[in-house]
Short mmCIF file of C-alpha atoms in Angstrom, two decimals:
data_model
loop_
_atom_site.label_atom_id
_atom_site.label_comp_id
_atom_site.label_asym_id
_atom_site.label_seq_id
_atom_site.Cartn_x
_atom_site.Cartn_y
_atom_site.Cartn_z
CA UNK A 37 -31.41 37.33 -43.44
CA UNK A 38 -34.15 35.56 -41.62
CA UNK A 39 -36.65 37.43 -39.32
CA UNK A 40 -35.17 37.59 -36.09
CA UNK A 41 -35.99 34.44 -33.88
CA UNK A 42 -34.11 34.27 -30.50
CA UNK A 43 -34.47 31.66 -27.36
CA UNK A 44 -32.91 31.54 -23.87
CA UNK A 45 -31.64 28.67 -22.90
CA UNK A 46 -30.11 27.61 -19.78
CA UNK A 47 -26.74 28.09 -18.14
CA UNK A 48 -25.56 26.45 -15.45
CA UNK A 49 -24.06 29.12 -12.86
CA UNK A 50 -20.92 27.40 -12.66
CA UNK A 51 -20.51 27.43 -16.10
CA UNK A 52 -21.02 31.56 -16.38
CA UNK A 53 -18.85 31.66 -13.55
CA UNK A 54 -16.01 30.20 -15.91
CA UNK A 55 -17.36 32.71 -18.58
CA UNK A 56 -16.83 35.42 -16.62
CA UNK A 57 -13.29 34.35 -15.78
CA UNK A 58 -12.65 35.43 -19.38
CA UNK A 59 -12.40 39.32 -18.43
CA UNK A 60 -10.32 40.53 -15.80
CA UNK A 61 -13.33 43.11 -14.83
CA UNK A 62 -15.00 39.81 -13.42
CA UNK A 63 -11.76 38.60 -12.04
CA UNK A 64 -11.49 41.34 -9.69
CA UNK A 65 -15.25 40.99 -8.07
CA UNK A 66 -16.02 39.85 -4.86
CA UNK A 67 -18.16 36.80 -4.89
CA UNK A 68 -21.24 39.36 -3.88
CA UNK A 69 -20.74 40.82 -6.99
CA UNK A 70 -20.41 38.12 -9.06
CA UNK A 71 -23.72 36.69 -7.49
CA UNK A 72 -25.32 40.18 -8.63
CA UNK A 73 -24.35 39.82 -12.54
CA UNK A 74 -25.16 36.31 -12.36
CA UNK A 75 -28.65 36.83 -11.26
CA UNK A 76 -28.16 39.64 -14.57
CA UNK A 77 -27.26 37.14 -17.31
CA UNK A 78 -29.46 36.46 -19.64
CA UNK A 79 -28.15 33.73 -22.22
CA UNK A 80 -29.73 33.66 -26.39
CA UNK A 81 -29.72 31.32 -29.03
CA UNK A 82 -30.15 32.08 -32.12
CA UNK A 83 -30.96 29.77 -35.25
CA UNK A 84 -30.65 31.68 -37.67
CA UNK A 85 -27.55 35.01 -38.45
CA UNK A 86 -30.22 37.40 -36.49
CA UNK A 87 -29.27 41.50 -36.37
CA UNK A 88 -29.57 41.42 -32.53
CA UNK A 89 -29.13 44.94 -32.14
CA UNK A 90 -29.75 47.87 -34.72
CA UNK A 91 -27.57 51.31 -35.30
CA UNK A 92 -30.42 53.15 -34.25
CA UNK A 93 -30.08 51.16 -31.11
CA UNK A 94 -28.86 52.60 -27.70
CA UNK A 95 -26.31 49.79 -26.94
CA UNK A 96 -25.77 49.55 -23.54
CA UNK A 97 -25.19 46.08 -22.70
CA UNK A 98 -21.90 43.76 -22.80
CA UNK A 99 -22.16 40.12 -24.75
CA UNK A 100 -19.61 37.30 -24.33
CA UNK A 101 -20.14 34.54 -27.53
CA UNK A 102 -20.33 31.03 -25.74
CA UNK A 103 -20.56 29.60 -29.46
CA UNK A 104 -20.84 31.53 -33.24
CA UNK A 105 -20.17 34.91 -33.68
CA UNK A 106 -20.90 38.13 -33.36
CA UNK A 107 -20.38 40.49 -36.43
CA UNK A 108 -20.41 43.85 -36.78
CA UNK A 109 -21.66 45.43 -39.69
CA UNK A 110 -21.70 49.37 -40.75
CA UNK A 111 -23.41 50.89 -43.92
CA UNK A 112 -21.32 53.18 -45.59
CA UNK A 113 -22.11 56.65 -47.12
CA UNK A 114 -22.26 54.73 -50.51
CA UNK A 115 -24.56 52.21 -49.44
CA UNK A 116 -21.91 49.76 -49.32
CA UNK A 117 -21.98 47.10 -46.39
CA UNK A 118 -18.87 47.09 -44.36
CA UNK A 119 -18.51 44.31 -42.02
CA UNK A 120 -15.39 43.95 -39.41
CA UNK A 121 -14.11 40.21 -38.71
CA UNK A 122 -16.21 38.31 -36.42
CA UNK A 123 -15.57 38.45 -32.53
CA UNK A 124 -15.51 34.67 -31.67
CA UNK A 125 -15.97 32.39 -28.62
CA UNK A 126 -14.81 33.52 -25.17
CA UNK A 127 -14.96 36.99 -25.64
CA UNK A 128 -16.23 39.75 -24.04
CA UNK A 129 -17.56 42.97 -26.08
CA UNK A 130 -19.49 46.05 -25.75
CA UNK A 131 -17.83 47.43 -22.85
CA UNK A 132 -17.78 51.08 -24.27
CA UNK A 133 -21.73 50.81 -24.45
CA UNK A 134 -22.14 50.67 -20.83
CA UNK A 135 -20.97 54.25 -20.97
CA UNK A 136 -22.30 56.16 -23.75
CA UNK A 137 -25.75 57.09 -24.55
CA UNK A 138 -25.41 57.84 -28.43
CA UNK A 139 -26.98 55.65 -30.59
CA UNK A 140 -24.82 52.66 -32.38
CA UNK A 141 -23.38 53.20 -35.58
CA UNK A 142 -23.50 50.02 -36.81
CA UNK A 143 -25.48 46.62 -36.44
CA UNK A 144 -24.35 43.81 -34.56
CA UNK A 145 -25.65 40.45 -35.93
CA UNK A 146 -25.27 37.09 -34.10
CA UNK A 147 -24.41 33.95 -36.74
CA UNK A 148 -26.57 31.15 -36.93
CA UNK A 149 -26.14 28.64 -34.56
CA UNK A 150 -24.79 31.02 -31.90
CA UNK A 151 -25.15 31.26 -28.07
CA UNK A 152 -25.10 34.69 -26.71
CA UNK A 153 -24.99 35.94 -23.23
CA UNK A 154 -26.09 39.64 -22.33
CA UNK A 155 -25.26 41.89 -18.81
CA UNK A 156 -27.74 45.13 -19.24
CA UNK A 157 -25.03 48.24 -18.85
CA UNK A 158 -27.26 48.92 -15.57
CA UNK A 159 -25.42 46.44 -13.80
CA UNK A 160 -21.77 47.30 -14.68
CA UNK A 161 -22.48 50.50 -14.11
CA UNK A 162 -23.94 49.75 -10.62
CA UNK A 163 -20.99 47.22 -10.11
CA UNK A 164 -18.44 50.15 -11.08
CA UNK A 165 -20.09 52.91 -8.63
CA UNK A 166 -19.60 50.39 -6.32
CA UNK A 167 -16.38 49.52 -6.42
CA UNK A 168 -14.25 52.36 -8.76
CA UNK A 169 -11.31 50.12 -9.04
CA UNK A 170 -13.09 48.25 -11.73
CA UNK A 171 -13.05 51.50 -13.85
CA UNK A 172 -9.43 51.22 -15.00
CA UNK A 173 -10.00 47.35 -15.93
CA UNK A 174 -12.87 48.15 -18.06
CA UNK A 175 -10.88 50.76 -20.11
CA UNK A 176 -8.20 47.95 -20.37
CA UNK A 177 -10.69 46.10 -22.21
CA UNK A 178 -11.48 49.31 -24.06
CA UNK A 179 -8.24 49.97 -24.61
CA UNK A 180 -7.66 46.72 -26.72
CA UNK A 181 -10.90 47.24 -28.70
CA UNK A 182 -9.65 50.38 -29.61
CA UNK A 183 -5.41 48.82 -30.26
CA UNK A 184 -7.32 46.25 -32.63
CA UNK A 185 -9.65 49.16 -34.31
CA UNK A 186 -6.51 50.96 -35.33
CA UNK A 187 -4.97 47.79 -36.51
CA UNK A 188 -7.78 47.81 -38.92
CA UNK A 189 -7.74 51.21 -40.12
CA UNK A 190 -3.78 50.33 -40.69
CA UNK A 191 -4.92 47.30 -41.98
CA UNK A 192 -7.48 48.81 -45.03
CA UNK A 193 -4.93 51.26 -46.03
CA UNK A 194 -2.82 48.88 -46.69
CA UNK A 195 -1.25 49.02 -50.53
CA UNK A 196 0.25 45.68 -50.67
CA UNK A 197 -2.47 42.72 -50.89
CA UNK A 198 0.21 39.59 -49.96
CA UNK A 199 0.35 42.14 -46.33
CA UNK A 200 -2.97 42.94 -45.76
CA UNK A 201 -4.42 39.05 -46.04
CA UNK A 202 -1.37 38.63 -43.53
CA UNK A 203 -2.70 41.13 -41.28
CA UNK A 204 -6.17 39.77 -41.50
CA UNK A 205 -4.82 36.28 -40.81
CA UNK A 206 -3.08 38.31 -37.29
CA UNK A 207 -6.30 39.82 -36.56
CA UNK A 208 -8.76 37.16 -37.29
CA UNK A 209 -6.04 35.04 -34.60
CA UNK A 210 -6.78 38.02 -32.05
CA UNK A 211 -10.42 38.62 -32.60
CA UNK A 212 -11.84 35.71 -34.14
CA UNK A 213 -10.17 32.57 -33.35
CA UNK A 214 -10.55 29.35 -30.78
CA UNK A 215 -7.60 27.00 -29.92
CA UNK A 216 -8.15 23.64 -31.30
CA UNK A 217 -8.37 20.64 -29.16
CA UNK A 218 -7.53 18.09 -31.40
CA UNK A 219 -4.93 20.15 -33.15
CA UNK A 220 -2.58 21.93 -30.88
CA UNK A 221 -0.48 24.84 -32.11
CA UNK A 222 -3.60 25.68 -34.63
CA UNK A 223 -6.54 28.32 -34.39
CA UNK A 224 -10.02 27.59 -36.30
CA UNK A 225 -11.59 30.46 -37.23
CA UNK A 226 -15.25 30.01 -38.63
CA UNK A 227 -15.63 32.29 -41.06
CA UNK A 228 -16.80 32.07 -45.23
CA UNK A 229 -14.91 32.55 -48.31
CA UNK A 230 -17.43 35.45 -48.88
CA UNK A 231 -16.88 37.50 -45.78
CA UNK A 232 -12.97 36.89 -46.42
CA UNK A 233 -12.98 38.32 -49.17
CA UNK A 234 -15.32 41.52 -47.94
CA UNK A 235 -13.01 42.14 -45.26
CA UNK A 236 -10.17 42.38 -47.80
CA UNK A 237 -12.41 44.42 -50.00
CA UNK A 238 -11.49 42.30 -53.16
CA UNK A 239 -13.27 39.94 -55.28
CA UNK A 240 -13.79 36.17 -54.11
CA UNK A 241 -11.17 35.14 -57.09
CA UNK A 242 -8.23 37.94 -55.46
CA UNK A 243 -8.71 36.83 -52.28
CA UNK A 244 -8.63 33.05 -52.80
CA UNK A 245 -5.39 33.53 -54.73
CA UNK A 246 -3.74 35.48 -51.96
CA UNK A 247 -5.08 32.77 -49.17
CA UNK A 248 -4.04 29.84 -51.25
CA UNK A 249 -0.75 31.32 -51.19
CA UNK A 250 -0.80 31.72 -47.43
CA UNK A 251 -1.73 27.92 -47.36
CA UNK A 252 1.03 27.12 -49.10
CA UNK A 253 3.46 28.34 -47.09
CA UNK A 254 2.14 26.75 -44.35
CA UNK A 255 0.64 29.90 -42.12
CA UNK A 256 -2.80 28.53 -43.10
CA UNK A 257 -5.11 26.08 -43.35
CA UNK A 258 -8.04 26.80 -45.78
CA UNK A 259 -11.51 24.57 -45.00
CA UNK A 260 -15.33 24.68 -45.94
CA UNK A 261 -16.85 27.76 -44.15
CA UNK A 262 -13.51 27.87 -42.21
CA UNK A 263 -9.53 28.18 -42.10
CA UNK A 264 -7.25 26.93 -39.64
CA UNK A 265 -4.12 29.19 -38.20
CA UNK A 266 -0.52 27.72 -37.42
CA UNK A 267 0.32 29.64 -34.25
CA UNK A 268 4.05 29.32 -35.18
CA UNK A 269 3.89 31.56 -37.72
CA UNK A 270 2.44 34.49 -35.64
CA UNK A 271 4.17 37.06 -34.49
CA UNK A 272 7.05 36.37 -36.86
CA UNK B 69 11.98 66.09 -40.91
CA UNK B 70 14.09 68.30 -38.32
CA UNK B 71 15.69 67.55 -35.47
CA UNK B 72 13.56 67.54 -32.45
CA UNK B 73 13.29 71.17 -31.11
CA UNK B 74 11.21 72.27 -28.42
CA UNK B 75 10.40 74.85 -26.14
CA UNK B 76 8.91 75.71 -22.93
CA UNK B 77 6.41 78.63 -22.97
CA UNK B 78 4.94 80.66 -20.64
CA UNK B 79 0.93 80.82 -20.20
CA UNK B 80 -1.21 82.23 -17.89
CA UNK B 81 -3.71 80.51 -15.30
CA UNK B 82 -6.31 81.98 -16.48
CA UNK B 83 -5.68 81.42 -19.92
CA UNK B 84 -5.11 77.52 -19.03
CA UNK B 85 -8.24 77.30 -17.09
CA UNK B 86 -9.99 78.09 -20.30
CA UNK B 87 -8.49 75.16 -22.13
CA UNK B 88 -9.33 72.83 -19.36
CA UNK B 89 -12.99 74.20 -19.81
CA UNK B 90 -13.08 72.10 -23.29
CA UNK B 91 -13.57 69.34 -21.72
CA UNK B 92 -16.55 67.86 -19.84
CA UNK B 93 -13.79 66.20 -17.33
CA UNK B 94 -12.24 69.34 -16.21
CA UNK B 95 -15.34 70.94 -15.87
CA UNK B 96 -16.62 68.63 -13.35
CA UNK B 97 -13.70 69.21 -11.18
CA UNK B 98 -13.62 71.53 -8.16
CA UNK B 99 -11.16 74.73 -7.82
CA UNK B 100 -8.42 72.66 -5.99
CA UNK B 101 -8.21 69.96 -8.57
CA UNK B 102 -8.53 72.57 -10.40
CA UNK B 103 -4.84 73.79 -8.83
CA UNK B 104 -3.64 70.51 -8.94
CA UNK B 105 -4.04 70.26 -12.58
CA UNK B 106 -2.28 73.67 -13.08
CA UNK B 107 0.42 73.03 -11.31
CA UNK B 108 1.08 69.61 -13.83
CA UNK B 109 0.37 71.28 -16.72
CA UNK B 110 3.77 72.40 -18.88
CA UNK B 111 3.02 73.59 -22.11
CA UNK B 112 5.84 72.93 -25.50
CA UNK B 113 6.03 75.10 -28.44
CA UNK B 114 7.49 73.68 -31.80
CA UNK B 115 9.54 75.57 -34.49
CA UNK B 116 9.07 72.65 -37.06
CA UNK B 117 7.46 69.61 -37.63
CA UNK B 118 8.48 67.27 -34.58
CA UNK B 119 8.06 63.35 -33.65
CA UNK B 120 6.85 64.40 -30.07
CA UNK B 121 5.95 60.58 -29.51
CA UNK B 122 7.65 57.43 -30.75
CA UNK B 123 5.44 54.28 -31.28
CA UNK B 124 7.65 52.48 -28.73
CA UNK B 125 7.13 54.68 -26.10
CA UNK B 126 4.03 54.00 -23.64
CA UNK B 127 1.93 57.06 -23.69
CA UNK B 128 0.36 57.99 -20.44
CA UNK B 129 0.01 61.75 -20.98
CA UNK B 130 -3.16 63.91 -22.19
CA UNK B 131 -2.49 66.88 -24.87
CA UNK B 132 -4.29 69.84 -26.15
CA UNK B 133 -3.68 71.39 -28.93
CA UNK B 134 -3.49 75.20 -28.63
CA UNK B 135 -1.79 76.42 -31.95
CA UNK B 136 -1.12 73.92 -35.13
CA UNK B 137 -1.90 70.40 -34.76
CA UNK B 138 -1.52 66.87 -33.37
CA UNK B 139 -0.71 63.95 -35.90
CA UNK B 140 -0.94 60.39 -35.24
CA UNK B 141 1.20 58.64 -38.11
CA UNK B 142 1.56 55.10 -38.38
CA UNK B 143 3.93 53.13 -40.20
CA UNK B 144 1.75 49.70 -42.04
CA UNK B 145 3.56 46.04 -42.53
CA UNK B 146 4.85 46.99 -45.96
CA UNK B 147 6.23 50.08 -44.53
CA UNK B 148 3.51 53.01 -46.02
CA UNK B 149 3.18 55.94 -44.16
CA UNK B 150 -0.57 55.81 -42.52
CA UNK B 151 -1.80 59.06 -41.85
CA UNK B 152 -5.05 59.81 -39.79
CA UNK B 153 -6.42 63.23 -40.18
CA UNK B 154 -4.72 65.72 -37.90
CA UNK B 155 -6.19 66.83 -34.20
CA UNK B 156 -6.70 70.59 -34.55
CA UNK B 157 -6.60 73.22 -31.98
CA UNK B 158 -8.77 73.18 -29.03
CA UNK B 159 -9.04 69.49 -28.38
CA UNK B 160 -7.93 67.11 -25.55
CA UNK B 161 -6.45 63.77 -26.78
CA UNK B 162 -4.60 60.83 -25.22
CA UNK B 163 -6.87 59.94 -22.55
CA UNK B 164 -6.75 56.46 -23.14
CA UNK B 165 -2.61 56.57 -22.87
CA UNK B 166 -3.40 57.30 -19.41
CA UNK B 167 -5.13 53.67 -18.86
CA UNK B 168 -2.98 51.73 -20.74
CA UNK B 169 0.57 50.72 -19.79
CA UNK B 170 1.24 49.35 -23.58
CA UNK B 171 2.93 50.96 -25.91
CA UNK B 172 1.90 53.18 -28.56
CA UNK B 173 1.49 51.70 -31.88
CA UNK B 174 2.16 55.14 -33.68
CA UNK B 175 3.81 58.33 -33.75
CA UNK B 176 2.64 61.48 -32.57
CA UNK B 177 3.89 64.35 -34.37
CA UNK B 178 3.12 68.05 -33.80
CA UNK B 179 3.34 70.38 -36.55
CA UNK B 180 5.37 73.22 -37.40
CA UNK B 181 4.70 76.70 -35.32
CA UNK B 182 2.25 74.42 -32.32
CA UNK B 183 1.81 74.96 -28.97
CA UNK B 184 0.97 71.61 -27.10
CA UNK B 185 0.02 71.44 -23.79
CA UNK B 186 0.67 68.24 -21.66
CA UNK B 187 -0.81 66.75 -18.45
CA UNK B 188 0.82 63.67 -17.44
CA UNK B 189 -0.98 60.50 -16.57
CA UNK B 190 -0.02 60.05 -13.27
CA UNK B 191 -1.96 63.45 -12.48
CA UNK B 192 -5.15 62.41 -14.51
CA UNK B 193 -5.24 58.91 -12.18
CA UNK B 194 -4.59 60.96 -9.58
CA UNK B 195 -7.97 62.93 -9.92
CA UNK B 196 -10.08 59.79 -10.78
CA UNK B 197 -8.80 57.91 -7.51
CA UNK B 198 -9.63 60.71 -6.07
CA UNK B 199 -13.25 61.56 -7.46
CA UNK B 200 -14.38 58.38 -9.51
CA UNK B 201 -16.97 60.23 -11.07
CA UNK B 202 -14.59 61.43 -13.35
CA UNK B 203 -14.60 57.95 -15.01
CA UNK B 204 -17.42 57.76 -16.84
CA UNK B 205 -16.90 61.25 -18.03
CA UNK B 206 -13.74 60.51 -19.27
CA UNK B 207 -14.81 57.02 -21.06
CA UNK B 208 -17.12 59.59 -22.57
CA UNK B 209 -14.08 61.46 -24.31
CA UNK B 210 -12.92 57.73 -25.18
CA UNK B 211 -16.15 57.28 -27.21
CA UNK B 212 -15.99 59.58 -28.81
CA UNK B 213 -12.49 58.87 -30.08
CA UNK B 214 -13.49 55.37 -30.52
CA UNK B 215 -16.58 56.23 -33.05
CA UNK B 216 -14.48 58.67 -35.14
CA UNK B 217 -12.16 55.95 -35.76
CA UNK B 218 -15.14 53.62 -36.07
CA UNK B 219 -15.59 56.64 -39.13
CA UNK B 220 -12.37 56.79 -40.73
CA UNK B 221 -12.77 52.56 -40.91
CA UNK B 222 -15.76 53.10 -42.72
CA UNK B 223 -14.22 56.42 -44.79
CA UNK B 224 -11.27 54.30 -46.07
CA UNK B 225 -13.65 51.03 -47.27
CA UNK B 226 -15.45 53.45 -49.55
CA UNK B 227 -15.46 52.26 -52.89
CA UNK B 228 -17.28 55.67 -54.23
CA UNK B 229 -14.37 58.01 -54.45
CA UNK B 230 -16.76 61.18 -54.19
CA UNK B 231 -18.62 59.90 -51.15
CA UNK B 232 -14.88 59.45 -49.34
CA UNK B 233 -14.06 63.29 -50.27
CA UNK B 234 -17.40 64.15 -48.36
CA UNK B 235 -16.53 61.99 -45.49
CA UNK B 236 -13.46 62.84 -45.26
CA UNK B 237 -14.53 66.58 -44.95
CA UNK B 238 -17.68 65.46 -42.22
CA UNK B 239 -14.31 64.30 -40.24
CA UNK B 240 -12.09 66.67 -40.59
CA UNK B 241 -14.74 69.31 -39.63
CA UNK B 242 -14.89 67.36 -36.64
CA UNK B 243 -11.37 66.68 -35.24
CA UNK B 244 -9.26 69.20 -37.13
CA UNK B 245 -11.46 72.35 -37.80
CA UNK B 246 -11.50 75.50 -35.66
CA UNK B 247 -14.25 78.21 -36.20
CA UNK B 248 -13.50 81.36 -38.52
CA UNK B 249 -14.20 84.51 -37.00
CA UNK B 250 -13.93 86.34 -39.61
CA UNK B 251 -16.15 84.39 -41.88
CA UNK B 252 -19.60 83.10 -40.04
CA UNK B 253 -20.71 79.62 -40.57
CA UNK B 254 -17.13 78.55 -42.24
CA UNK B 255 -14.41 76.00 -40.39
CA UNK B 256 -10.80 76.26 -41.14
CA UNK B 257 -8.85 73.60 -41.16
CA UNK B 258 -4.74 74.18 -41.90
CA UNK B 259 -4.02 70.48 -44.02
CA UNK B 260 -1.66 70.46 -47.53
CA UNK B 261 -2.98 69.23 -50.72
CA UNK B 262 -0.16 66.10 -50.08
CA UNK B 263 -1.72 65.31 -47.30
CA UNK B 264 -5.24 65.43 -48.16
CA UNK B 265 -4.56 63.59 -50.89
CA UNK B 266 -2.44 60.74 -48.32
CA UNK B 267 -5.87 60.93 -46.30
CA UNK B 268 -7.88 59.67 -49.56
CA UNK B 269 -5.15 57.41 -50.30
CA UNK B 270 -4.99 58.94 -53.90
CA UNK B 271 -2.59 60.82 -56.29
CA UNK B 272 -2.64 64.57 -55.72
CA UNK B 273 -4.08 64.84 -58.97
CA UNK B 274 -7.19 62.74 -58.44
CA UNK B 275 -7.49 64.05 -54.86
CA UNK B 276 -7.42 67.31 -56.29
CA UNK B 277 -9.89 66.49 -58.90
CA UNK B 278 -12.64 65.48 -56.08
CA UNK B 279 -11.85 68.60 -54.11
CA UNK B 280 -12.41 70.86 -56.78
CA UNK B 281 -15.93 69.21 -57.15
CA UNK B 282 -17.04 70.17 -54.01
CA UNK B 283 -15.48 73.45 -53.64
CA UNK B 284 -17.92 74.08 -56.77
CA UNK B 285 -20.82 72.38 -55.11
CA UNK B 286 -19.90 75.16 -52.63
CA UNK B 287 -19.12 72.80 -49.56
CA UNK B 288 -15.68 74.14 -49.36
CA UNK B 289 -13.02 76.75 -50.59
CA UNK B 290 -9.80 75.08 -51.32
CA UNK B 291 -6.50 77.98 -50.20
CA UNK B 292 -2.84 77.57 -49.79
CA UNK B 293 -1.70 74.74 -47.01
CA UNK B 294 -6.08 75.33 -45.81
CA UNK B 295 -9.51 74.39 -46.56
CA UNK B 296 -12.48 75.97 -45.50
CA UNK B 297 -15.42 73.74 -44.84
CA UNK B 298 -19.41 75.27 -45.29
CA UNK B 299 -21.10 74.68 -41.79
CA UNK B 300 -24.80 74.66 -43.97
CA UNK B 301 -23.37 71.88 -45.78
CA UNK B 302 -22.61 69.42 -42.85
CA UNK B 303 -25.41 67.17 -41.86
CA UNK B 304 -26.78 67.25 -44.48
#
């Protein structure tokens, strides 16, 4: 990984107002609130993958991915590295920092190439003493972090391979995953052979036989550093 | 399993009003909250082994677990039984049920000879409309909930079957253990050799094999349908 190297770049506000549109905590502000968190925002780039926040981190702080990635990525007991599927564009995350002062468990790192904006947990928290009606939409958002966490644990217990590269295909679609322009119907998800294969926890070799076999019948789409999902076959 | 059989019991203010001291959100609440809660409370007791919660059902109700336990069970794609490590007596789960009008993607199931109490969610919003404070206290109880699944994500991507046994034991002292009094410095915790051995994901036989390698390390001290977990050997 190369040494972290970060710059902010420029947003126009109307732009991060359509950013915040993507969370329904947002939704319900008044425009005097949303002119607060604006004047919060701070946007990243980053070149290179970058750990932009370390497990012996206090969080406390949302992101939303503009473009990229982020990833997170635990060490286990065994000195393994166990990395969850990357949250894609258009997504808010960190919600459950705002409120807890224990240190992170895990690092998140951006990708290369990604745009990242931050909102310090201050100012949800000041937004939320505020106006408490916000409280319940936050642990909505919470809420579906944690429905999508379990899904995973489900997901790594798992005995039969053929389901659990299914389930990663669902999950990927949920977490992961941007609707294609040019291609309607279809999700791209930009992710590598490599991590595929970590997040099944099987050798590059397994998992490219049990992905080809999704390709062929038709749920997938495999491409360099990237596979494509057929929306009609979710939720089947 | 048996047909669902349960019973009201009988238990006194006082004695309720110590349960509600286990957690931080009760504690912040004054005496008539305090009554409110009391008078919401109703309290089950369970012969056998009982689905108390079916995964289509939407949750909205806190529980604490006096006597026996709590178990969430899932059910994965290709239809294995997905245990998560049972929630042992004194504990408050469910809070997030009360935020989230989905349903639940698992079973709850109490084990045989429990006492459960149950506050409904209606009462919980109730409070926090009332005294928003309470929010970030009980997003506090969701952490915590969140990180020790965070934990048993990591626990079941261990490749080192000896580390799992030890992490499995960190989190069972944590969400199923209740202090002996009779033996200083040891944590009981009332889970069958099946179902350990379900946790790990293993035969019985090669569960057991692990076990009995740390009950000679001297961690724990394996008995009938019970471990008992070393205190000087956690955090270690």
């Amino acid at each position: 990984m190369s040494p972290n190297r970060q710059s902010q770049i420029k947003v126009t506000d109307d732009q991060l107002k359509i950013f915040l549109n993507c969370s329904e905590v947002f939704n319900a502000c008044d425009s005097e609130d949303i002119d607060f968190i604006l004047s919060q925002i701070k946007t990243y780039h980053y070149d290179n993958e970058t750990v932009i926040a370390h497990r012996e981190d206090v969080g406390d702080q949302i992101r939303f991915v503009i473009k990229g990635s982020l990833n997170i990525v635990a060490t286990s007991l065994d000195g393994k590295e166990v990395r969850f599927p990357p949250i894609g564009p258009n997504r808010w995350v960190g919600w459950i920092s705002c409120f807890d002062i224990q240190a992170l468990s895990h690092d998140w790192v951006a990708t290369s190439n990604s745009d990242i904006l931050v909102i310090p947990g201050t100012a949800i928290r000041k937004l939320c003493t505020k106006n408490p009606d916000l409280y319940p939409k936050i642990m909505a958002e919470i809420n579906r972090q944690f429905k999508l966490l379990m899904s995973w644990t489900e997901f790594v217990s798992l005995h039969s391979l053929s389901a659990r590269a299914c389930m990663l295909i669902h999950i990927l679609a949920q977490i992961s995953a941007t609707p294609m322009d040019n291609k309607p119907g279809w999700l791209q998800v930009d992710v590598t052979q490599e991590h595929l294969a970590s997040f099944l926890n099987l050798s590059r070799q397994t998992a490219n036989k049990l992905l080809v076999g999704l390709e062929k019948d038709g749920f997938i789409n495999i491409g360099y550093r990237k596979i494509l999902i057929n929306t009609a076959y979710l939720n089947r």
